[in-house]
GROMACS .gro file of N, CA and C in nm:
model
  492
    1MET      N    1 -19.669   8.012  -4.528
    1MET     CA    2 -19.639   7.889  -4.596
    1MET      C    3 -19.489   7.864  -4.592
    2GLN      N    4 -19.455   7.741  -4.570
    2GLN     CA    5 -19.314   7.707  -4.562
    2GLN      C    6 -19.258   7.682  -4.702
    3MET      N    7 -19.131   7.709  -4.716
    3MET     CA    8 -19.059   7.672  -4.837
    3MET      C    9 -19.014   7.528  -4.820
    4LEU      N   10 -18.982   7.461  -4.929
    4LEU     CA   11 -18.944   7.320  -4.923
    4LEU      C   12 -18.831   7.295  -4.824
    5GLU      N   13 -18.732   7.384  -4.824
    5GLU     CA   14 -18.616   7.360  -4.738
    5GLU      C   15 -18.647   7.379  -4.590
    6ASN      N   16 -18.757   7.445  -4.557
    6ASN     CA   17 -18.791   7.472  -4.417
    6ASN      C   18 -18.887   7.372  -4.356
    7ILE      N   19 -18.934   7.278  -4.435
    7ILE     CA   20 -19.030   7.180  -4.383
    7ILE      C   21 -18.953   7.060  -4.327
    8ALA      N   22 -19.010   6.990  -4.231
    8ALA     CA   23 -18.944   6.879  -4.163
    8ALA      C   24 -18.905   6.766  -4.259
    9ASP      N   25 -18.795   6.699  -4.228
    9ASP     CA   26 -18.748   6.587  -4.311
    9ASP      C   27 -18.846   6.471  -4.312
   10THR      N   28 -18.935   6.465  -4.213
   10THR     CA   29 -19.034   6.358  -4.207
   10THR      C   30 -19.160   6.390  -4.289
   11ALA      N   31 -19.165   6.508  -4.349
   11ALA     CA   32 -19.282   6.549  -4.427
   11ALA      C   33 -19.308   6.451  -4.541
   12ARG      N   34 -19.434   6.427  -4.566
   12ARG     CA   35 -19.476   6.342  -4.676
   12ARG      C   36 -19.459   6.417  -4.808
   13VAL      N   37 -19.419   6.343  -4.913
   13VAL     CA   38 -19.387   6.407  -5.041
   13VAL      C   39 -19.466   6.342  -5.155
   14TRP      N   40 -19.512   6.427  -5.245
   14TRP     CA   41 -19.570   6.383  -5.372
   14TRP      C   42 -19.496   6.457  -5.483
   15ILE      N   43 -19.451   6.384  -5.582
   15ILE     CA   44 -19.379   6.443  -5.694
   15ILE      C   45 -19.454   6.411  -5.822
   16TYR      N   46 -19.486   6.514  -5.896
   16TYR     CA   47 -19.555   6.500  -6.025
   16TYR      C   48 -19.463   6.554  -6.133
   17GLN      N   49 -19.437   6.472  -6.232
   17GLN     CA   50 -19.347   6.509  -6.341
   17GLN      C   51 -19.429   6.562  -6.458
   18SER      N   52 -19.397   6.680  -6.502
   18SER     CA   53 -19.468   6.742  -6.614
   18SER      C   54 -19.425   6.679  -6.747
   19SER      N   55 -19.518   6.672  -6.838
   19SER     CA   56 -19.492   6.615  -6.971
   19SER      C   57 -19.397   6.702  -7.053
   20ARG      N   58 -19.381   6.826  -7.009
   20ARG     CA   59 -19.287   6.917  -7.075
   20ARG      C   60 -19.239   7.016  -6.972
   21PRO      N   61 -19.125   7.081  -7.000
   21PRO     CA   62 -19.079   7.182  -6.904
   21PRO      C   63 -19.171   7.304  -6.904
   22PHE      N   64 -19.184   7.366  -6.790
   22PHE     CA   65 -19.251   7.495  -6.783
   22PHE      C   66 -19.160   7.598  -6.848
   23THR      N   67 -19.217   7.689  -6.923
   23THR     CA   68 -19.138   7.794  -6.985
   23THR      C   69 -19.099   7.896  -6.878
   24ASP      N   70 -19.001   7.978  -6.909
   24ASP     CA   71 -18.961   8.083  -6.815
   24ASP      C   72 -19.077   8.178  -6.787
   25ASP      N   73 -19.165   8.199  -6.885
   25ASP     CA   74 -19.281   8.285  -6.864
   25ASP      C   75 -19.386   8.219  -6.775
   26GLU      N   76 -19.401   8.086  -6.787
   26GLU     CA   77 -19.502   8.013  -6.708
   26GLU      C   78 -19.459   7.989  -6.564
   27LEU      N   79 -19.330   7.977  -6.542
   27LEU     CA   80 -19.279   7.933  -6.412
   27LEU      C   81 -19.327   8.019  -6.295
   28PRO      N   82 -19.318   8.152  -6.299
   28PRO     CA   83 -19.364   8.231  -6.185
   28PRO      C   84 -19.512   8.209  -6.154
   29GLN      N   85 -19.594   8.201  -6.258
   29GLN     CA   86 -19.738   8.179  -6.240
   29GLN      C   87 -19.763   8.041  -6.180
   30ALA      N   88 -19.691   7.941  -6.227
   30ALA     CA   89 -19.707   7.805  -6.175
   30ALA      C   90 -19.668   7.798  -6.028
   31LYS      N   91 -19.554   7.858  -5.994
   31LYS     CA   92 -19.508   7.856  -5.856
   31LYS      C   93 -19.606   7.929  -5.764
   32THR      N   94 -19.658   8.041  -5.810
   32THR     CA   95 -19.755   8.117  -5.729
   32THR      C   96 -19.881   8.035  -5.706
   33ALA      N   97 -19.934   7.972  -5.811
   33ALA     CA   98 -20.055   7.891  -5.796
   33ALA      C   99 -20.033   7.777  -5.696
   34LEU      N  100 -19.918   7.713  -5.703
   34LEU     CA  101 -19.888   7.604  -5.610
   34LEU      C  102 -19.875   7.655  -5.466
   35GLN      N  103 -19.809   7.768  -5.449
   35GLN     CA  104 -19.791   7.823  -5.315
   35GLN      C  105 -19.924   7.867  -5.254
   36VAL      N  106 -20.013   7.923  -5.336
   36VAL     CA  107 -20.146   7.960  -5.287
   36VAL      C  108 -20.221   7.834  -5.245
   37PHE      N  109 -20.216   7.730  -5.326
   37PHE     CA  110 -20.282   7.605  -5.289
   37PHE      C  111 -20.226   7.552  -5.157
   38ALA      N  112 -20.094   7.548  -5.142
   38ALA     CA  113 -20.033   7.495  -5.020
   38ALA      C  114 -20.075   7.575  -4.897
   39ARG      N  115 -20.087   7.707  -4.911
   39ARG     CA  116 -20.130   7.791  -4.798
   39ARG      C  117 -20.275   7.762  -4.758
   40GLN      N  118 -20.358   7.723  -4.854
   40GLN     CA  119 -20.501   7.702  -4.828
   40GLN      C  120 -20.537   7.555  -4.806
   41TRP      N  121 -20.443   7.465  -4.821
   41TRP     CA  122 -20.469   7.321  -4.815
   41TRP      C  123 -20.506   7.281  -4.672
   42THR      N  124 -20.619   7.216  -4.658
   42THR     CA  125 -20.668   7.176  -4.526
   42THR      C  126 -20.705   7.027  -4.527
   43SER      N  127 -20.714   6.973  -4.407
   43SER     CA  128 -20.761   6.836  -4.385
   43SER      C  129 -20.859   6.840  -4.269
   44HIS      N  130 -20.984   6.807  -4.294
   44HIS     CA  131 -21.089   6.810  -4.191
   44HIS      C  132 -21.090   6.946  -4.121
   45ASN      N  133 -21.087   7.051  -4.201
   45ASN     CA  134 -21.090   7.190  -4.155
   45ASN      C  135 -20.969   7.230  -4.071
   46ARG      N  136 -20.863   7.152  -4.077
   46ARG     CA  137 -20.739   7.188  -4.010
   46ARG      C  138 -20.636   7.225  -4.116
   47GLN      N  139 -20.570   7.337  -4.093
   47GLN     CA  140 -20.467   7.383  -4.186
   47GLN      C  141 -20.352   7.284  -4.189
   48LEU      N  142 -20.311   7.244  -4.308
   48LEU     CA  143 -20.195   7.158  -4.323
   48LEU      C  144 -20.069   7.243  -4.328
   49GLU      N  145 -19.964   7.193  -4.267
   49GLU     CA  146 -19.834   7.258  -4.279
   49GLU      C  147 -19.773   7.205  -4.408
   50ALA      N  148 -19.789   7.280  -4.515
   50ALA     CA  149 -19.756   7.232  -4.649
   50ALA      C  150 -19.662   7.327  -4.721
   51ALA      N  151 -19.595   7.270  -4.820
   51ALA     CA  152 -19.508   7.348  -4.907
   51ALA      C  153 -19.523   7.293  -5.048
   52ALA      N  154 -19.499   7.378  -5.147
   52ALA     CA  155 -19.511   7.336  -5.286
   52ALA      C  156 -19.415   7.418  -5.371
   53ASP      N  157 -19.368   7.357  -5.478
   53ASP     CA  158 -19.276   7.428  -5.566
   53ASP      C  159 -19.266   7.353  -5.698
   54VAL      N  160 -19.200   7.417  -5.795
   54VAL     CA  161 -19.164   7.354  -5.921
   54VAL      C  162 -19.012   7.352  -5.924
   55LEU      N  163 -18.955   7.234  -5.948
   55LEU     CA  164 -18.810   7.220  -5.955
   55LEU      C  165 -18.768   7.178  -6.095
   56HIS      N  166 -18.654   7.230  -6.136
   56HIS     CA  167 -18.596   7.198  -6.268
   56HIS      C  168 -18.695   7.225  -6.383
   57HIS      N  169 -18.786   7.319  -6.363
   57HIS     CA  170 -18.887   7.354  -6.464
   57HIS      C  171 -18.976   7.235  -6.501
   58ARG      N  172 -18.970   7.126  -6.427
   58ARG     CA  173 -19.035   7.002  -6.471
   58ARG      C  174 -19.113   6.930  -6.362
   59PHE      N  175 -19.073   6.942  -6.235
   59PHE     CA  176 -19.132   6.862  -6.129
   59PHE      C  177 -19.214   6.948  -6.035
   60VAL      N  178 -19.340   6.909  -6.017
   60VAL     CA  179 -19.427   6.973  -5.919
   60VAL      C  180 -19.413   6.893  -5.790
   61ILE      N  181 -19.373   6.962  -5.683
   61ILE     CA  182 -19.347   6.897  -5.554
   61ILE      C  183 -19.448   6.950  -5.452
   62LEU      N  184 -19.517   6.858  -5.385
   62LEU     CA  185 -19.603   6.892  -5.272
   62LEU      C  186 -19.548   6.820  -5.149
   63MET      N  187 -19.542   6.892  -5.036
   63MET     CA  188 -19.496   6.833  -4.910
   63MET      C  189 -19.591   6.873  -4.799
   64VAL      N  190 -19.615   6.777  -4.708
   64VAL     CA  191 -19.700   6.803  -4.592
   64VAL      C  192 -19.631   6.747  -4.468
   65ASP      N  193 -19.612   6.832  -4.368
   65ASP     CA  194 -19.562   6.787  -4.238
   65ASP      C  195 -19.682   6.735  -4.160
   66GLU      N  196 -19.691   6.605  -4.148
   66GLU     CA  197 -19.808   6.544  -4.085
   66GLU      C  198 -19.796   6.536  -3.933
   67SER      N  199 -19.697   6.598  -3.874
   67SER     CA  200 -19.684   6.596  -3.728
   67SER      C  201 -19.793   6.680  -3.662
   68ARG      N  202 -19.851   6.772  -3.735
   68ARG     CA  203 -19.958   6.857  -3.680
   68ARG      C  204 -20.096   6.814  -3.727
   69ALA      N  205 -20.107   6.778  -3.853
   69ALA     CA  206 -20.234   6.732  -3.910
   69ALA      C  207 -20.203   6.641  -4.027
   70ASP      N  208 -20.266   6.525  -4.028
   70ASP     CA  209 -20.244   6.430  -4.137
   70ASP      C  210 -20.315   6.475  -4.263
   71ALA      N  211 -20.254   6.442  -4.377
   71ALA     CA  212 -20.321   6.461  -4.506
   71ALA      C  213 -20.418   6.345  -4.521
   72SER      N  214 -20.546   6.373  -4.507
   72SER     CA  215 -20.648   6.269  -4.515
   72SER      C  216 -20.679   6.237  -4.661
   73GLY      N  217 -20.759   6.133  -4.680
   73GLY     CA  218 -20.802   6.098  -4.815
   73GLY      C  219 -20.870   6.215  -4.884
   74CYS      N  220 -20.952   6.287  -4.811
   74CYS     CA  221 -21.022   6.402  -4.870
   74CYS      C  222 -20.925   6.513  -4.910
   75SER      N  223 -20.825   6.537  -4.827
   75SER     CA  224 -20.729   6.643  -4.861
   75SER      C  225 -20.640   6.601  -4.977
   76ILE      N  226 -20.608   6.472  -4.985
   76ILE     CA  227 -20.530   6.423  -5.099
   76ILE      C  228 -20.614   6.433  -5.226
   77ASP      N  229 -20.742   6.398  -5.215
   77ASP     CA  230 -20.833   6.415  -5.330
   77ASP      C  231 -20.838   6.561  -5.374
   78ALA      N  232 -20.839   6.653  -5.277
   78ALA     CA  233 -20.841   6.796  -5.311
   78ALA      C  234 -20.714   6.835  -5.386
   79SER      N  235 -20.601   6.778  -5.347
   79SER     CA  236 -20.476   6.811  -5.417
   79SER      C  237 -20.479   6.757  -5.560
   80VAL      N  238 -20.536   6.640  -5.579
   80VAL     CA  239 -20.545   6.583  -5.714
   80VAL      C  240 -20.638   6.668  -5.800
   81ARG      N  241 -20.752   6.710  -5.744
   81ARG     CA  242 -20.842   6.798  -5.820
   81ARG      C  243 -20.773   6.929  -5.858
   82PHE      N  244 -20.699   6.987  -5.763
   82PHE     CA  245 -20.623   7.109  -5.792
   82PHE      C  246 -20.524   7.083  -5.905
   83LEU      N  247 -20.449   6.973  -5.897
   83LEU     CA  248 -20.347   6.944  -5.998
   83LEU      C  249 -20.409   6.915  -6.134
   84GLN      N  250 -20.528   6.858  -6.137
   84GLN     CA  251 -20.596   6.838  -6.265
   84GLN      C  252 -20.630   6.973  -6.329
   85GLN      N  253 -20.677   7.068  -6.249
   85GLN     CA  254 -20.705   7.203  -6.300
   85GLN      C  255 -20.575   7.273  -6.339
   86PHE      N  256 -20.473   7.255  -6.259
   86PHE     CA  257 -20.342   7.314  -6.283
   86PHE      C  258 -20.285   7.266  -6.417
   87GLN      N  259 -20.293   7.137  -6.442
   87GLN     CA  260 -20.239   7.085  -6.567
   87GLN      C  261 -20.320   7.134  -6.687
   88GLU      N  262 -20.449   7.147  -6.671
   88GLU     CA  263 -20.530   7.203  -6.781
   88GLU      C  264 -20.491   7.347  -6.809
   89ALA      N  265 -20.467   7.424  -6.705
   89ALA     CA  266 -20.432   7.566  -6.722
   89ALA      C  267 -20.300   7.582  -6.796
   90PHE      N  268 -20.208   7.488  -6.777
   90PHE     CA  269 -20.076   7.500  -6.839
   90PHE      C  270 -20.058   7.408  -6.960
   91GLY      N  271 -20.159   7.329  -6.993
   91GLY     CA  272 -20.148   7.242  -7.109
   91GLY      C  273 -20.039   7.136  -7.093
   92ILE      N  274 -20.035   7.077  -6.974
   92ILE     CA  275 -19.935   6.974  -6.944
   92ILE      C  276 -20.006   6.849  -6.893
   93ASP      N  277 -19.932   6.741  -6.880
   93ASP     CA  278 -19.981   6.618  -6.818
   93ASP      C  279 -19.893   6.588  -6.699
   94LEU      N  280 -19.954   6.581  -6.581
   94LEU     CA  281 -19.880   6.551  -6.458
   94LEU      C  282 -19.900   6.408  -6.411
   95PHE      N  283 -19.984   6.332  -6.479
   95PHE     CA  284 -20.023   6.201  -6.427
   95PHE      C  285 -19.977   6.083  -6.513
   96ASN      N  286 -19.893   6.107  -6.612
   96ASN     CA  287 -19.840   5.998  -6.693
   96ASN      C  288 -19.719   5.941  -6.620
   97ARG      N  289 -19.736   5.824  -6.562
   97ARG     CA  290 -19.629   5.761  -6.485
   97ARG      C  291 -19.540   5.670  -6.570
   98LEU      N  292 -19.560   5.672  -6.702
   98LEU     CA  293 -19.481   5.587  -6.792
   98LEU      C  294 -19.369   5.664  -6.862
   99ASN      N  295 -19.352   5.791  -6.827
   99ASN     CA  296 -19.238   5.869  -6.873
   99ASN      C  297 -19.144   5.889  -6.755
  100PHE      N  298 -19.016   5.871  -6.780
  100PHE     CA  299 -18.917   5.876  -6.673
  100PHE      C  300 -18.815   5.984  -6.703
  101ALA      N  301 -18.764   6.044  -6.596
  101ALA     CA  302 -18.671   6.155  -6.611
  101ALA      C  303 -18.533   6.117  -6.559
  102TYR      N  304 -18.434   6.168  -6.628
  102TYR     CA  305 -18.296   6.148  -6.586
  102TYR      C  306 -18.218   6.276  -6.614
  103TRP      N  307 -18.103   6.289  -6.548
  103TRP     CA  308 -18.018   6.408  -6.557
  103TRP      C  309 -17.902   6.377  -6.651
  104GLN      N  310 -17.891   6.458  -6.756
  104GLN     CA  311 -17.783   6.437  -6.851
  104GLN      C  312 -17.748   6.571  -6.915
  105ASP      N  313 -17.620   6.594  -6.930
  105ASP     CA  314 -17.572   6.717  -6.992
  105ASP      C  315 -17.627   6.842  -6.924
  106GLY      N  316 -17.641   6.836  -6.792
  106GLY     CA  317 -17.684   6.953  -6.716
  106GLY      C  318 -17.831   6.985  -6.725
  107GLN      N  319 -17.911   6.891  -6.772
  107GLN     CA  320 -18.055   6.917  -6.779
  107GLN      C  321 -18.136   6.789  -6.766
  108VAL      N  322 -18.265   6.808  -6.742
  108VAL     CA  323 -18.357   6.696  -6.730
  108VAL      C  324 -18.392   6.645  -6.870
  109GLN      N  325 -18.377   6.515  -6.887
  109GLN     CA  326 -18.418   6.447  -7.010
  109GLN      C  327 -18.530   6.352  -6.972
  110THR      N  328 -18.616   6.318  -7.067
  110THR     CA  329 -18.721   6.221  -7.039
  110THR      C  330 -18.724   6.114  -7.146
  111ALA      N  331 -18.776   6.000  -7.106
  111ALA     CA  332 -18.792   5.888  -7.198
  111ALA      C  333 -18.912   5.806  -7.155
  112GLY      N  334 -18.981   5.751  -7.253
  112GLY     CA  335 -19.091   5.661  -7.225
  112GLY      C  336 -19.039   5.527  -7.177
  113GLN      N  337 -19.125   5.453  -7.113
  113GLN     CA  338 -19.087   5.324  -7.058
  113GLN      C  339 -19.021   5.233  -7.161
  114HIS      N  340 -19.076   5.228  -7.281
  114HIS     CA  341 -19.024   5.137  -7.382
  114HIS      C  342 -18.895   5.188  -7.448
  115ASP      N  343 -18.864   5.316  -7.428
  115ASP     CA  344 -18.743   5.372  -7.487
  115ASP      C  345 -18.618   5.350  -7.401
  116LEU      N  346 -18.637   5.316  -7.274
  116LEU     CA  347 -18.522   5.304  -7.184
  116LEU      C  348 -18.424   5.196  -7.230
  117ALA      N  349 -18.475   5.080  -7.269
  117ALA     CA  350 -18.386   4.971  -7.312
  117ALA      C  351 -18.307   5.011  -7.436
  118VAL      N  352 -18.372   5.080  -7.528
  118VAL     CA  353 -18.304   5.124  -7.651
  118VAL      C  354 -18.194   5.225  -7.616
  119LEU      N  355 -18.226   5.320  -7.528
  119LEU     CA  356 -18.125   5.418  -7.486
  119LEU      C  357 -18.007   5.351  -7.417
  120TYR      N  358 -18.036   5.251  -7.336
  120TYR     CA  359 -17.931   5.180  -7.265
  120TYR      C  360 -17.843   5.100  -7.361
  121GLN      N  361 -17.906   5.027  -7.451
  121GLN     CA  362 -17.831   4.945  -7.547
  121GLN      C  363 -17.747   5.029  -7.642
  122SER      N  364 -17.795   5.149  -7.671
  122SER     CA  365 -17.720   5.237  -7.763
  122SER      C  366 -17.610   5.314  -7.690
  123GLY      N  367 -17.607   5.306  -7.557
  123GLY     CA  368 -17.505   5.376  -7.480
  123GLY      C  369 -17.541   5.520  -7.448
  124LYS      N  370 -17.661   5.564  -7.482
  124LYS     CA  371 -17.701   5.702  -7.452
  124LYS      C  372 -17.727   5.722  -7.303
  125ILE      N  373 -17.764   5.614  -7.234
  125ILE     CA  374 -17.770   5.613  -7.088
  125ILE      C  375 -17.691   5.490  -7.043
  126ASN      N  376 -17.643   5.495  -6.919
  126ASN     CA  377 -17.568   5.381  -6.866
  126ASN      C  378 -17.595   5.370  -6.716
  127ASP      N  379 -17.525   5.278  -6.651
  127ASP     CA  380 -17.549   5.253  -6.509
  127ASP      C  381 -17.521   5.374  -6.422
  128ASP      N  382 -17.441   5.468  -6.470
  128ASP     CA  383 -17.409   5.589  -6.394
  128ASP      C  384 -17.502   5.706  -6.421
  129THR      N  385 -17.591   5.693  -6.520
  129THR     CA  386 -17.686   5.800  -6.551
  129THR      C  387 -17.777   5.821  -6.430
  130LEU      N  388 -17.794   5.945  -6.389
  130LEU     CA  389 -17.875   5.978  -6.272
  130LEU      C  390 -18.023   5.986  -6.308
  131PHE      N  391 -18.104   5.905  -6.239
  131PHE     CA  392 -18.248   5.901  -6.261
  131PHE      C  393 -18.322   5.964  -6.143
  132PHE      N  394 -18.434   6.029  -6.171
  132PHE     CA  395 -18.519   6.089  -6.069
  132PHE      C  396 -18.617   5.982  -6.021
  133ASP      N  397 -18.616   5.955  -5.891
  133ASP     CA  398 -18.709   5.860  -5.831
  133ASP      C  399 -18.826   5.938  -5.773
  134ASN      N  400 -18.930   5.953  -5.852
  134ASN     CA  401 -19.046   6.032  -5.811
  134ASN      C  402 -19.136   5.957  -5.713
  135LEU      N  403 -19.095   5.838  -5.671
  135LEU     CA  404 -19.173   5.760  -5.576
  135LEU      C  405 -19.124   5.775  -5.432
  136VAL      N  406 -19.027   5.864  -5.407
  136VAL     CA  407 -18.981   5.884  -5.270
  136VAL      C  408 -19.099   5.926  -5.184
  137LYS      N  409 -19.095   5.891  -5.056
  137LYS     CA  410 -19.210   5.911  -4.967
  137LYS      C  411 -19.199   6.030  -4.872
  138THR      N  412 -19.075   6.065  -4.832
  138THR     CA  413 -19.057   6.173  -4.736
  138THR      C  414 -18.958   6.276  -4.788
  139LYS      N  415 -18.958   6.392  -4.724
  139LYS     CA  416 -18.862   6.494  -4.763
  139LYS      C  417 -18.719   6.446  -4.743
  140GLY      N  418 -18.695   6.372  -4.636
  140GLY     CA  419 -18.561   6.318  -4.613
  140GLY      C  420 -18.518   6.225  -4.725
  141ASP      N  421 -18.610   6.137  -4.768
  141ASP     CA  422 -18.580   6.049  -4.881
  141ASP      C  423 -18.556   6.130  -5.008
  142TRP      N  424 -18.637   6.231  -5.027
  142TRP     CA  425 -18.624   6.319  -5.144
  142TRP      C  426 -18.486   6.384  -5.145
  143ALA      N  427 -18.445   6.436  -5.030
  143ALA     CA  428 -18.316   6.503  -5.022
  143ALA      C  429 -18.199   6.408  -5.044
  144GLN      N  430 -18.214   6.284  -4.999
  144GLN     CA  431 -18.104   6.188  -5.006
  144GLN      C  432 -18.104   6.102  -5.132
  145SER      N  433 -18.221   6.071  -5.185
  145SER     CA  434 -18.222   5.970  -5.292
  145SER      C  435 -18.322   5.995  -5.405
  146TRP      N  436 -18.363   6.119  -5.423
  146TRP     CA  437 -18.449   6.150  -5.537
  146TRP      C  438 -18.373   6.127  -5.667
  147LEU      N  439 -18.248   6.165  -5.668
  147LEU     CA  440 -18.163   6.150  -5.785
  147LEU      C  441 -18.058   6.045  -5.754
  148LYS      N  442 -18.058   5.936  -5.831
  148LYS     CA  443 -17.965   5.826  -5.803
  148LYS      C  444 -17.922   5.760  -5.933
  149PRO      N  445 -17.805   5.697  -5.932
  149PRO     CA  446 -17.758   5.628  -6.053
  149PRO      C  447 -17.854   5.517  -6.094
  150LEU      N  448 -17.866   5.497  -6.222
  150LEU     CA  449 -17.953   5.392  -6.275
  150LEU      C  450 -17.924   5.257  -6.210
  151SER      N  451 -17.798   5.228  -6.184
  151SER     CA  452 -17.760   5.100  -6.123
  151SER      C  453 -17.822   5.080  -5.985
  152GLN      N  454 -17.862   5.190  -5.918
  152GLN     CA  455 -17.920   5.183  -5.784
  152GLN      C  456 -18.069   5.217  -5.783
  153SER      N  457 -18.126   5.237  -5.899
  153SER     CA  458 -18.264   5.282  -5.911
  153SER      C  459 -18.356   5.167  -5.953
  154TRP      N  460 -18.482   5.178  -5.912
  154TRP     CA  461 -18.581   5.079  -5.954
  154TRP      C  462 -18.602   5.084  -6.105
  155HIS      N  463 -18.564   5.193  -6.170
  155HIS     CA  464 -18.579   5.205  -6.316
  155HIS      C  465 -18.500   5.097  -6.389
  156ARG      N  466 -18.397   5.045  -6.327
  156ARG     CA  467 -18.311   4.944  -6.390
  156ARG      C  468 -18.391   4.823  -6.437
  157ARG      N  469 -18.493   4.786  -6.362
  157ARG     CA  470 -18.571   4.668  -6.400
  157ARG      C  471 -18.653   4.689  -6.527
  158LEU      N  472 -18.665   4.812  -6.572
  158LEU     CA  473 -18.741   4.842  -6.694
  158LEU      C  474 -18.658   4.823  -6.821
  159LEU      N  475 -18.533   4.788  -6.807
  159LEU     CA  476 -18.444   4.776  -6.924
  159LEU      C  477 -18.465   4.650  -7.005
  160ARG      N  478 -18.545   4.559  -6.957
  160ARG     CA  479 -18.571   4.438  -7.033
  160ARG      C  480 -18.641   4.474  -7.163
  161LEU      N  481 -18.602   4.405  -7.269
  161LEU     CA  482 -18.668   4.426  -7.398
  161LEU      C  483 -18.808   4.369  -7.393
  162PRO      N  484 -18.904   4.435  -7.459
  162PRO     CA  485 -19.041   4.383  -7.458
  162PRO      C  486 -19.047   4.248  -7.528
  163VAL      N  487 -19.133   4.161  -7.479
  163VAL     CA  488 -19.155   4.030  -7.539
  163VAL      C  489 -19.273   4.039  -7.635
  164TYR      N  490 -19.254   3.989  -7.757
  164TYR     CA  491 -19.361   3.994  -7.857
  164TYR      C  492 -19.413   3.856  -7.884
   0.00000   0.00000   0.00000
């Protein structure tokens, strides 16, 4: 199994943000489970060249180099089923896309969609605050633009106050 840094820059990427950080005790077990899955991940009985890891105690990263075998719908479904079991085992939520992560004071912080405008207006976050873009598509994009200033991130459009 390849490590994240050894997989091609064109590899397809999926990033799942955990509802809470993995503890230091959980992290080795989580990383091992992900690496075992990546080693066994197949598409139409063809081994995928895949890598998986947990970064910043918070982000589950899956990568597939599709130059040898594409990740088919069935193989993607298999990864989702695995991640559903994985999140149950660790008591986390990996599928809530309404919580957003940013880097502040040397660590990952999170905020709900409706909290971003309040944080911005109060000055707790600003245009220079680095946000994680979990929607990047390739390893190259991940390496270059996973973390970007709010002013350059799609998250900026969420700063509008809700209309009642």
